[in-house]
Short mmCIF file of C-alpha atoms in Angstrom, two decimals:
data_model
loop_
_atom_site.label_atom_id
_atom_site.label_comp_id
_atom_site.label_asym_id
_atom_site.label_seq_id
_atom_site.Cartn_x
_atom_site.Cartn_y
_atom_site.Cartn_z
CA MET A 4 38.29 -0.49 1.77
CA ASP A 5 34.70 -0.82 2.28
CA ASN A 6 34.08 -0.64 6.54
CA GLN A 7 30.28 -1.24 6.63
CA LYS A 8 29.51 -4.21 7.94
CA THR A 9 26.56 -6.30 6.94
CA ALA A 10 24.16 -6.49 9.56
CA PRO A 11 23.08 -10.95 10.21
CA THR A 12 19.96 -11.66 8.96
CA MET A 13 17.81 -14.45 10.02
CA GLU A 14 16.25 -16.63 7.12
CA LEU A 15 12.05 -17.73 7.67
CA GLU A 16 12.19 -21.17 6.68
CA HIS A 17 8.41 -22.26 7.76
CA ALA A 18 5.74 -20.81 9.90
CA ILE A 19 3.47 -22.87 12.12
CA GLY A 20 -0.21 -21.58 12.15
CA PHE A 21 -4.10 -21.84 11.42
CA SER A 22 -6.80 -19.78 12.23
CA GLY A 23 -9.54 -22.56 12.56
CA ILE A 24 -12.41 -19.62 10.87
CA SER A 25 -15.09 -20.89 9.28
CA ALA A 26 -15.11 -21.11 5.51
CA GLY A 27 -11.00 -20.11 5.68
CA LEU A 28 -9.09 -22.90 4.13
CA HIS A 29 -9.87 -23.21 0.32
CA TYR A 30 -8.21 -25.36 -2.34
CA HIS A 31 -7.19 -23.54 -5.41
CA PRO A 32 -7.65 -24.40 -8.80
CA ASN A 33 -4.46 -25.03 -10.10
CA GLY A 34 -4.10 -27.57 -7.81
CA GLN A 35 -0.96 -27.17 -6.65
CA ASP A 36 -1.95 -24.67 -3.92
CA TYR A 37 -4.55 -24.64 -0.80
CA VAL A 38 -4.60 -20.61 1.35
CA TYR A 39 -5.70 -19.61 4.61
CA PRO A 40 -5.52 -16.98 7.54
CA ALA A 41 -2.93 -17.12 10.59
CA GLY A 42 -3.44 -14.70 12.56
CA GLY A 43 -3.66 -10.95 10.99
CA CYS A 44 -1.53 -12.63 7.67
CA ILE A 45 -3.10 -14.76 5.02
CA VAL A 46 -0.97 -18.36 3.61
CA ILE A 47 0.03 -19.41 0.81
CA ALA A 48 0.67 -22.70 0.76
CA SER A 49 2.49 -25.60 -1.38
CA LEU A 50 0.39 -29.45 -1.77
CA SER A 51 3.70 -31.40 -2.69
CA ASP A 52 6.07 -28.54 -0.72
CA PRO A 53 5.74 -27.62 2.71
CA HIS A 54 8.71 -25.30 2.31
CA ASN A 55 6.87 -23.18 0.31
CA GLN A 56 4.84 -20.58 2.21
CA VAL A 57 3.79 -17.32 0.95
CA PHE A 58 2.96 -14.87 3.13
CA LEU A 59 0.19 -11.98 2.13
CA ARG A 60 0.89 -8.91 4.79
CA GLY A 61 -1.53 -5.79 5.60
CA HIS A 62 -4.55 -5.98 8.17
CA ASP A 63 -3.32 -5.42 11.51
CA ALA A 64 -5.59 -7.41 13.38
CA ASN A 65 -6.53 -11.38 13.18
CA ILE A 66 -8.07 -12.23 9.73
CA THR A 67 -12.26 -13.18 10.46
CA CYS A 68 -13.00 -14.10 6.36
CA LEU A 69 -11.07 -15.72 3.03
CA SER A 70 -12.61 -15.74 0.69
CA MET A 71 -11.29 -16.88 -3.51
CA SER A 72 -12.38 -15.94 -6.73
CA PRO A 73 -14.05 -19.27 -8.47
CA THR A 74 -10.84 -19.18 -10.32
CA GLY A 75 -7.98 -18.38 -8.49
CA ARG A 76 -7.21 -15.22 -9.77
CA TYR A 77 -8.23 -12.69 -6.60
CA LEU A 78 -8.61 -13.48 -3.12
CA ALA A 79 -10.38 -11.16 -0.55
CA SER A 80 -10.01 -10.91 3.62
CA GLY A 81 -11.66 -8.88 6.03
CA GLN A 82 -10.79 -8.36 9.52
CA ALA A 83 -11.81 -7.32 12.27
CA GLY A 84 -11.30 -3.81 14.83
CA SER A 85 -11.70 -0.37 14.34
CA ASN A 86 -9.53 -1.05 11.28
CA ALA A 87 -11.94 -3.23 9.35
CA ASP A 88 -10.75 -3.02 6.39
CA ILE A 89 -11.14 -5.49 3.33
CA LEU A 90 -8.12 -6.62 0.91
CA VAL A 91 -8.15 -8.08 -2.19
CA TRP A 92 -5.28 -9.62 -3.60
CA ASP A 93 -4.31 -10.16 -6.93
CA TYR A 94 -3.66 -13.97 -6.83
CA PRO A 95 -0.93 -14.09 -10.19
CA SER A 96 1.35 -11.67 -8.44
CA ARG A 97 0.73 -11.16 -5.03
CA GLN A 98 -0.02 -7.50 -5.05
CA LEU A 99 -2.52 -5.80 -3.17
CA LEU A 100 -4.91 -4.47 -5.29
CA PHE A 101 -7.93 -2.97 -3.16
CA ARG A 102 -8.46 -1.79 0.36
CA LEU A 103 -12.07 -0.89 1.15
CA SER A 104 -12.80 0.54 4.15
CA GLU A 105 -16.52 1.41 4.56
CA HIS A 106 -17.93 -1.56 7.52
CA ASP A 107 -16.94 -0.35 10.54
CA PHE A 108 -16.08 -2.69 13.92
CA GLY A 109 -15.08 -6.00 12.08
CA ILE A 110 -16.06 -8.72 9.09
CA ASN A 111 -18.26 -11.20 8.72
CA ALA A 112 -17.80 -12.60 5.36
CA VAL A 113 -16.79 -11.93 2.04
CA ALA A 114 -18.17 -13.31 -1.56
CA PHE A 115 -16.71 -13.34 -5.07
CA SER A 116 -19.63 -13.55 -7.98
CA HIS A 117 -19.33 -16.40 -10.16
CA ASP A 118 -17.97 -14.29 -13.06
CA GLU A 119 -15.14 -12.46 -10.94
CA LYS A 120 -16.86 -8.63 -11.09
CA LEU A 121 -18.27 -8.05 -8.16
CA LEU A 122 -17.09 -8.84 -4.04
CA VAL A 123 -19.47 -9.10 -0.81
CA SER A 124 -18.86 -7.87 2.15
CA VAL A 125 -20.95 -8.24 5.34
CA GLY A 126 -20.22 -6.30 7.95
CA SER A 127 -20.13 -7.67 11.92
CA GLU A 128 -23.21 -7.99 14.05
CA ARG A 129 -22.19 -4.25 15.61
CA ASP A 130 -21.99 -2.66 11.88
CA ALA A 131 -24.29 -4.39 10.61
CA ARG A 132 -24.26 -3.53 6.59
CA ILE A 133 -23.63 -5.77 3.35
CA PHE A 134 -21.31 -3.91 0.57
CA VAL A 135 -21.27 -4.93 -3.29
CA TRP A 136 -17.85 -3.59 -4.52
CA ASP A 137 -16.93 -3.60 -8.31
CA MET A 138 -13.89 -5.55 -8.70
CA ALA A 139 -12.70 -2.68 -11.50
CA SER A 140 -12.21 -0.05 -10.22
CA GLY A 141 -12.76 -0.91 -6.23
CA ASN A 142 -16.13 1.33 -5.78
CA ILE A 143 -19.27 0.48 -4.43
CA VAL A 144 -22.18 -1.36 -6.59
CA THR A 145 -24.87 -0.86 -3.91
CA THR A 146 -25.28 -0.92 0.10
CA GLN A 147 -27.77 -2.50 2.63
CA GLN A 148 -28.21 -0.49 6.02
CA LYS A 149 -29.45 -1.61 9.79
CA LEU A 150 -29.70 -5.90 8.93
CA GLN A 151 -32.29 -7.11 11.50
CA ALA A 152 -30.28 -9.67 11.95
CA THR A 153 -26.78 -10.80 12.24
CA VAL A 154 -25.46 -12.22 8.82
CA LEU A 155 -22.19 -15.05 9.39
CA THR A 156 -22.02 -16.20 5.69
CA VAL A 157 -23.00 -15.02 2.46
CA CYS A 158 -22.97 -16.90 -1.28
CA TRP A 159 -23.33 -16.37 -4.52
CA GLY A 160 -25.89 -18.52 -7.16
CA GLY A 161 -24.78 -16.60 -10.36
CA PHE A 162 -27.58 -14.28 -12.91
CA HIS A 163 -30.94 -13.65 -11.54
CA ARG A 164 -33.39 -16.47 -13.29
CA ASP A 165 -36.98 -15.19 -14.27
CA VAL A 166 -40.35 -17.15 -13.91
CA LYS A 167 -38.91 -19.26 -16.92
CA ARG A 168 -36.01 -19.83 -15.08
CA ARG A 169 -34.21 -17.82 -17.77
CA ASP A 170 -30.49 -15.34 -17.09
CA THR A 171 -31.54 -12.40 -16.47
CA THR A 172 -28.16 -8.94 -15.70
CA SER A 173 -29.93 -8.62 -12.38
CA TYR A 174 -27.47 -11.62 -10.11
CA LEU A 175 -28.67 -13.68 -7.07
CA PHE A 176 -27.08 -14.24 -3.63
CA ALA A 177 -27.73 -15.84 -0.52
CA THR A 178 -27.30 -15.20 3.19
CA GLY A 179 -27.73 -16.85 5.95
CA GLY A 180 -27.06 -16.38 10.17
CA THR A 181 -28.79 -15.80 13.40
CA ARG A 182 -32.08 -17.09 12.43
CA MET A 183 -32.21 -16.13 9.08
CA LEU A 184 -31.64 -17.43 5.78
CA GLN A 185 -32.21 -14.88 3.03
CA PHE A 186 -32.15 -14.21 -0.46
CA TRP A 187 -30.95 -11.25 -2.04
CA VAL A 188 -31.02 -10.17 -5.79
CA LEU A 189 -28.60 -7.27 -7.28
CA ASN A 190 -28.68 -4.84 -10.43
CA PRO A 191 -25.89 -3.87 -10.81
CA ALA A 192 -26.86 -0.95 -13.21
CA SER A 193 -29.90 0.89 -10.86
CA GLY A 194 -27.42 -0.69 -7.12
CA GLU A 195 -31.44 -1.45 -6.05
CA LEU A 196 -31.04 -4.79 -3.82
CA VAL A 197 -34.36 -6.64 -2.95
CA ALA A 198 -35.14 -8.80 -0.27
CA SER A 199 -36.81 -12.22 -0.18
CA LYS A 200 -36.52 -14.32 3.11
CA VAL A 201 -36.63 -18.40 2.92
CA GLU A 202 -40.42 -20.16 3.77
CA PHE A 203 -39.87 -23.01 6.44
CA GLY A 204 -43.72 -23.33 6.37
CA ALA A 205 -43.06 -24.48 10.12
CA PRO A 206 -41.17 -22.59 12.82
CA VAL A 207 -37.75 -23.56 12.45
CA VAL A 208 -34.77 -22.52 14.85
CA ARG A 209 -31.38 -22.40 13.39
CA ASP A 210 -28.05 -20.27 13.61
CA TYR A 211 -26.84 -20.82 9.35
CA THR A 212 -22.82 -21.65 9.48
CA CYS A 213 -22.64 -21.57 5.72
CA VAL A 214 -24.44 -21.55 2.13
CA GLN A 215 -23.67 -22.88 -1.10
CA PHE A 216 -25.80 -23.35 -4.47
CA THR A 217 -25.83 -26.22 -6.02
CA PRO A 218 -24.48 -26.74 -9.70
CA ASP A 219 -27.32 -25.89 -11.62
CA ARG A 220 -28.64 -23.15 -9.07
CA GLU A 221 -32.20 -24.58 -8.37
CA THR A 222 -31.39 -25.48 -4.87
CA MET A 223 -29.76 -23.44 -2.05
CA VAL A 224 -27.72 -25.66 1.03
CA ALA A 225 -27.57 -24.47 3.84
CA GLY A 226 -25.24 -25.75 6.76
CA THR A 227 -26.71 -25.03 11.12
CA THR A 228 -24.95 -24.96 14.13
CA SER A 229 -27.56 -27.55 15.64
CA GLY A 230 -25.11 -30.37 12.96
CA ASP A 231 -27.78 -30.44 10.21
CA PHE A 232 -28.28 -28.55 6.73
CA ALA A 233 -31.27 -26.50 5.15
CA VAL A 234 -32.55 -27.00 1.96
CA VAL A 235 -34.18 -24.44 0.17
CA HIS A 236 -35.84 -24.77 -3.56
CA VAL A 237 -34.72 -21.49 -5.15
CA LYS A 238 -37.08 -20.64 -7.40
CA THR A 239 -39.94 -20.10 -4.79
CA ARG A 240 -38.29 -19.07 -1.34
CA ARG A 241 -39.02 -22.41 0.37
CA PHE A 242 -37.17 -24.77 2.94
CA LEU A 243 -37.66 -28.63 1.41
CA GLN A 244 -35.77 -30.55 4.30
CA SER A 245 -33.93 -30.79 6.83
CA ILE A 246 -30.11 -33.60 7.05
CA MET A 247 -28.39 -34.65 10.10
CA ALA A 248 -25.11 -34.54 9.12
CA CYS A 249 -22.85 -34.21 12.66
CA THR A 250 -23.01 -34.18 16.42
CA CYS A 251 -21.93 -30.53 16.39
CA GLY A 252 -21.91 -27.56 13.86
CA VAL A 253 -21.46 -27.46 9.46
CA LEU A 254 -18.89 -25.16 9.20
CA SER A 255 -18.28 -26.25 5.51
CA LEU A 256 -19.61 -27.54 2.92
CA LEU A 257 -12.90 -29.94 -0.63
CA MET A 258 -10.52 -29.28 1.81
CA ALA A 259 -11.52 -28.85 5.70
CA GLY A 260 -10.05 -27.01 8.12
CA THR A 261 -10.92 -27.49 11.46
CA GLN A 262 -11.19 -26.22 14.98
CA SER A 263 -8.80 -27.78 16.31
CA GLY A 264 -6.01 -26.64 14.23
CA PHE A 265 -5.63 -29.45 10.94
CA ILE A 266 -6.12 -28.84 7.35
CA TYR A 267 -7.04 -32.26 5.34
CA HIS A 268 -6.79 -33.08 1.71
CA VAL A 269 -10.26 -35.19 1.23
CA THR A 270 -10.64 -36.72 -2.10
CA VAL A 271 -14.37 -37.88 -3.23
CA HIS A 272 -15.30 -40.90 -5.60
CA PRO A 273 -18.84 -42.00 -6.12
CA SER A 274 -18.13 -45.12 -4.41
CA SER A 275 -15.32 -43.86 -1.41
CA MET A 276 -14.74 -40.90 0.38
CA SER A 277 -10.57 -40.94 1.81
CA SER A 278 -8.69 -37.73 3.65
CA ARG A 279 -4.39 -36.86 3.38
CA LEU A 280 -3.69 -34.55 6.80
CA ILE A 281 -1.84 -31.59 5.15
CA CYS A 282 -0.18 -30.17 8.52
CA GLU A 283 -1.10 -29.29 12.65
CA ASN A 284 -1.50 -26.29 13.25
CA HIS A 285 -2.20 -24.67 17.17
CA SER A 286 -5.58 -23.01 16.50
CA ASN A 287 -5.00 -20.15 19.32
CA GLY A 288 -2.22 -18.41 20.20
CA VAL A 289 1.56 -19.68 21.00
CA LEU A 290 2.47 -19.26 24.92
CA SER A 291 6.50 -21.22 24.42
CA VAL A 292 8.29 -22.51 22.79
CA ALA A 293 11.46 -25.45 23.76
CA PHE A 294 13.95 -26.65 21.47
CA ALA A 295 15.83 -30.14 23.41
CA ALA A 296 19.06 -29.54 24.30
CA GLN A 297 21.60 -30.85 21.01
CA HIS A 298 18.24 -31.52 18.79
CA SER A 299 17.61 -28.95 16.35
CA ASP A 300 15.71 -30.67 14.40
CA ARG A 301 13.11 -31.50 17.86
CA PHE A 302 11.08 -28.92 19.88
CA ALA A 303 7.70 -28.30 22.12
CA THR A 304 5.72 -25.63 22.30
CA ILE A 305 2.57 -24.61 24.08
CA SER A 306 -0.44 -23.00 23.55
CA LYS A 307 -3.30 -21.12 24.76
CA ASP A 308 -5.48 -23.85 23.00
CA CYS A 309 -4.55 -26.04 26.12
CA THR A 310 -2.27 -28.64 24.25
CA ILE A 311 1.61 -29.65 23.68
CA ARG A 312 2.81 -30.77 20.62
CA ILE A 313 6.63 -31.78 19.88
CA TRP A 314 7.17 -31.36 16.85
CA ASP A 315 9.71 -32.95 13.89
CA GLY A 316 11.49 -29.62 12.42
CA SER A 317 12.87 -31.73 9.37
CA ASP A 318 8.96 -31.94 7.93
CA TYR A 319 6.97 -29.73 11.01
CA SER A 320 5.48 -32.60 11.56
CA VAL A 321 3.55 -33.46 15.11
CA VAL A 322 5.27 -36.01 17.19
CA VAL A 323 3.51 -35.93 20.29
CA ARG A 324 0.18 -34.08 21.00
CA MET A 325 -1.23 -33.40 24.45
CA ALA A 326 -4.60 -31.95 25.49
CA VAL A 327 -3.62 -30.13 28.70
CA GLN A 328 -7.02 -30.68 30.90
CA ASN A 329 -8.22 -29.59 33.92
CA ALA A 330 -4.90 -28.17 34.79
CA GLY A 331 -5.37 -24.57 33.63
CA MET A 332 -3.88 -22.91 30.50
CA PRO A 333 -0.39 -23.64 30.40
CA THR A 334 1.98 -20.39 30.85
CA CYS A 335 5.93 -21.91 30.53
CA LEU A 336 7.49 -24.66 28.93
CA ALA A 337 11.05 -26.37 29.36
CA PHE A 338 12.31 -29.36 27.49
CA SER A 339 14.20 -32.49 26.69
CA LEU A 340 14.72 -36.03 24.48
CA GLY A 341 13.06 -38.16 26.97
CA GLU A 342 10.17 -35.70 29.53
CA TYR A 343 9.15 -32.28 28.72
CA TYR A 344 7.71 -30.17 31.72
CA TYR A 345 5.12 -27.44 31.63
CA TYR A 346 4.15 -24.63 33.51
#
């Protein structure tokens, strides 16, 4: 007779949370999934089924950057802290492929090349280094030490083109950051990495938060903290114009994730644009959770983001949302249907 007792278990039904980092939300090419970081975990979620979530765990600190390869085959994530590792994941199997441990103090940005053969990573201000990695082996292709400015974003631009605009075997990528916008040409065979700054002509002082190449790779667009974006001619490396986009900083150049914890699915047509709220989350640590008495489908939360939210447990939507203003950060919560209290 088996006298062993089975230990009680709890099954995770759904996780609510979104870190809200720049370029931290990715729409998978399969048209069904989207991927985002929540603290030190990567969440793979379904657009059609909120119960369908997969969690990729391997970091021991908050994720600071996340990138998806063009076909959705790979994910790469970097973290803050002393163990500033980059984790490369195989998306179909959800398995960890590489743990890249050369950076110190933190990772600001990661990006895959157009052919998914290379990964570029940029360290934090204290690290001040760029590494390019071979995705076949996880080995280092090249590195750039002692960056002169803090790099916040990086993007590949395909193969570098010669003066007749023919593809060569070298790669091109661009970096943006604190008062800096720069192109890099990489020879993958020799590891030679050559930098060239964008020529602005007149003084233009901006901090760049995101960069992207147009499909023909002849133009690069860079978003700024000033709410405009710079247009740059790739061949001449010359600044063309600045276009105002919004009153706050441009963080993404179409799913959209906000620093307030909202995730939207944006549909673009030539004559119109529409958006649909996919999910809502706290954007900082949750301090307290309280259920209403006799009701398991309603609960309230307070967070370090100074908001109170009441949730519908059946579909994880937010029923009521309130920002705590001029009262300090809430620390504890009591909740009943019809009224709630926070302290």
